[in-house]
Amino acid sequence: MKESWLDTTTPQGKLMFTFMAGISQFERDLISQRTKEGLAAARARGRKGGRKPKLDDNKKKAIYELYQQKKTTVKNLCSMFNISKPTLYKVIGEISKSQVL
């Protein structure tokens, strides 16, 4: 079964293919525009994107202080705050940089 309107070797087939591609692009642009408008409206209402941070500033300071006191191990700190080692070192680095400034 050969559909003549879908045959891209004929002028009519090329026209239909181009028309469908144009409609597809138009629909994609509409979706993008609605998404951007929705995000802007959400920001105007005070909503922020992304997930909430696992550690607030108080927990970060507590981690840094406990780390500086050297009274507990890195592994223990990670289990106390339910974070990974890279996250622990990231928090320590952030706070030490902010204290230098």
PDB file of N, CA and C in Angstrom, residues 60-61 63-65 68 88-101:
ATOM      1  N   LYS A  60      24.155  23.452  58.023  1.00  0.00           N
ATOM      2  CA  LYS A  60      25.465  23.628  57.391  1.00  0.00           C
ATOM      3  C   LYS A  60      26.479  24.167  58.392  1.00  0.00           C
ATOM      4  N   LYS A  61      26.062  25.139  59.199  1.00  0.00           N
ATOM      5  CA  LYS A  61      26.966  25.697  60.214  1.00  0.00           C
ATOM      6  C   LYS A  61      27.325  24.643  61.255  1.00  0.00           C
ATOM      7  N   ILE A  63      27.434  21.404  60.808  1.00  0.00           N
ATOM      8  CA  ILE A  63      28.372  20.471  60.169  1.00  0.00           C
ATOM      9  C   ILE A  63      29.771  21.057  60.187  1.00  0.00           C
ATOM     10  N   TYR A  64      29.879  22.316  59.807  1.00  0.00           N
ATOM     11  CA  TYR A  64      31.193  22.963  59.740  1.00  0.00           C
ATOM     12  C   TYR A  64      31.851  23.023  61.121  1.00  0.00           C
ATOM     13  N   GLU A  65      31.065  23.394  62.129  1.00  0.00           N
ATOM     14  CA  GLU A  65      31.614  23.490  63.486  1.00  0.00           C
ATOM     15  C   GLU A  65      32.060  22.121  64.000  1.00  0.00           C
ATOM     16  N   GLN A  68      35.258  21.166  62.256  1.00  0.00           N
ATOM     17  CA  GLN A  68      36.408  21.937  62.730  1.00  0.00           C
ATOM     18  C   GLN A  68      36.868  21.480  64.112  1.00  0.00           C
ATOM     19  N   LEU A  88      29.230  16.581  52.187  1.00  0.00           N
ATOM     20  CA  LEU A  88      29.872  17.100  53.397  1.00  0.00           C
ATOM     21  C   LEU A  88      31.019  18.041  53.033  1.00  0.00           C
ATOM     22  N   TYR A  89      31.888  17.585  52.142  1.00  0.00           N
ATOM     23  CA  TYR A  89      33.032  18.414  51.763  1.00  0.00           C
ATOM     24  C   TYR A  89      32.600  19.654  50.977  1.00  0.00           C
ATOM     25  N   LYS A  90      31.514  19.546  50.235  1.00  0.00           N
ATOM     26  CA  LYS A  90      30.981  20.708  49.517  1.00  0.00           C
ATOM     27  C   LYS A  90      30.504  21.765  50.513  1.00  0.00           C
ATOM     28  N   VAL A  91      29.780  21.340  51.546  1.00  0.00           N
ATOM     29  CA  VAL A  91      29.291  22.262  52.580  1.00  0.00           C
ATOM     30  C   VAL A  91      30.465  22.920  53.294  1.00  0.00           C
ATOM     31  N   ILE A  92      31.456  22.130  53.654  1.00  0.00           N
ATOM     32  CA  ILE A  92      32.632  22.665  54.353  1.00  0.00           C
ATOM     33  C   ILE A  92      33.344  23.687  53.471  1.00  0.00           C
ATOM     34  N   GLY A  93      33.477  23.378  52.186  1.00  0.00           N
ATOM     35  CA  GLY A  93      34.118  24.302  51.258  1.00  0.00           C
ATOM     36  C   GLY A  93      33.343  25.596  51.098  1.00  0.00           C
ATOM     37  N   GLU A  94      32.019  25.498  51.008  1.00  0.00           N
ATOM     38  CA  GLU A  94      31.184  26.696  50.867  1.00  0.00           C
ATOM     39  C   GLU A  94      31.335  27.611  52.074  1.00  0.00           C
ATOM     40  N   ILE A  95      31.278  27.033  53.263  1.00  0.00           N
ATOM     41  CA  ILE A  95      31.347  27.846  54.476  1.00  0.00           C
ATOM     42  C   ILE A  95      32.735  28.428  54.657  1.00  0.00           C
ATOM     43  N   SER A  96      33.760  27.652  54.385  1.00  0.00           N
ATOM     44  CA  SER A  96      35.118  28.185  54.556  1.00  0.00           C
ATOM     45  C   SER A  96      35.386  29.305  53.557  1.00  0.00           C
ATOM     46  N   LYS A  97      34.845  29.216  52.346  1.00  0.00           N
ATOM     47  CA  LYS A  97      34.993  30.307  51.370  1.00  0.00           C
ATOM     48  C   LYS A  97      34.252  31.555  51.826  1.00  0.00           C
ATOM     49  N   SER A  98      33.049  31.374  52.371  1.00  0.00           N
ATOM     50  CA  SER A  98      32.263  32.534  52.797  1.00  0.00           C
ATOM     51  C   SER A  98      32.886  33.213  54.017  1.00  0.00           C
ATOM     52  N   GLN A  99      33.611  32.468  54.836  1.00  0.00           N
ATOM     53  CA  GLN A  99      34.258  33.071  56.004  1.00  0.00           C
ATOM     54  C   GLN A  99      35.521  33.820  55.617  1.00  0.00           C
ATOM     55  N   VAL A 100      36.138  33.437  54.497  1.00  0.00           N
ATOM     56  CA  VAL A 100      37.341  34.126  54.032  1.00  0.00           C
ATOM     57  C   VAL A 100      36.976  35.506  53.517  1.00  0.00           C
ATOM     58  N   LEU A 101      35.822  35.615  52.851  1.00  0.00           N
ATOM     59  CA  LEU A 101      35.384  36.890  52.293  1.00  0.00           C
ATOM     60  C   LEU A 101      35.003  37.791  53.388  1.00  0.00           C
TER      61      LEU A 101
END
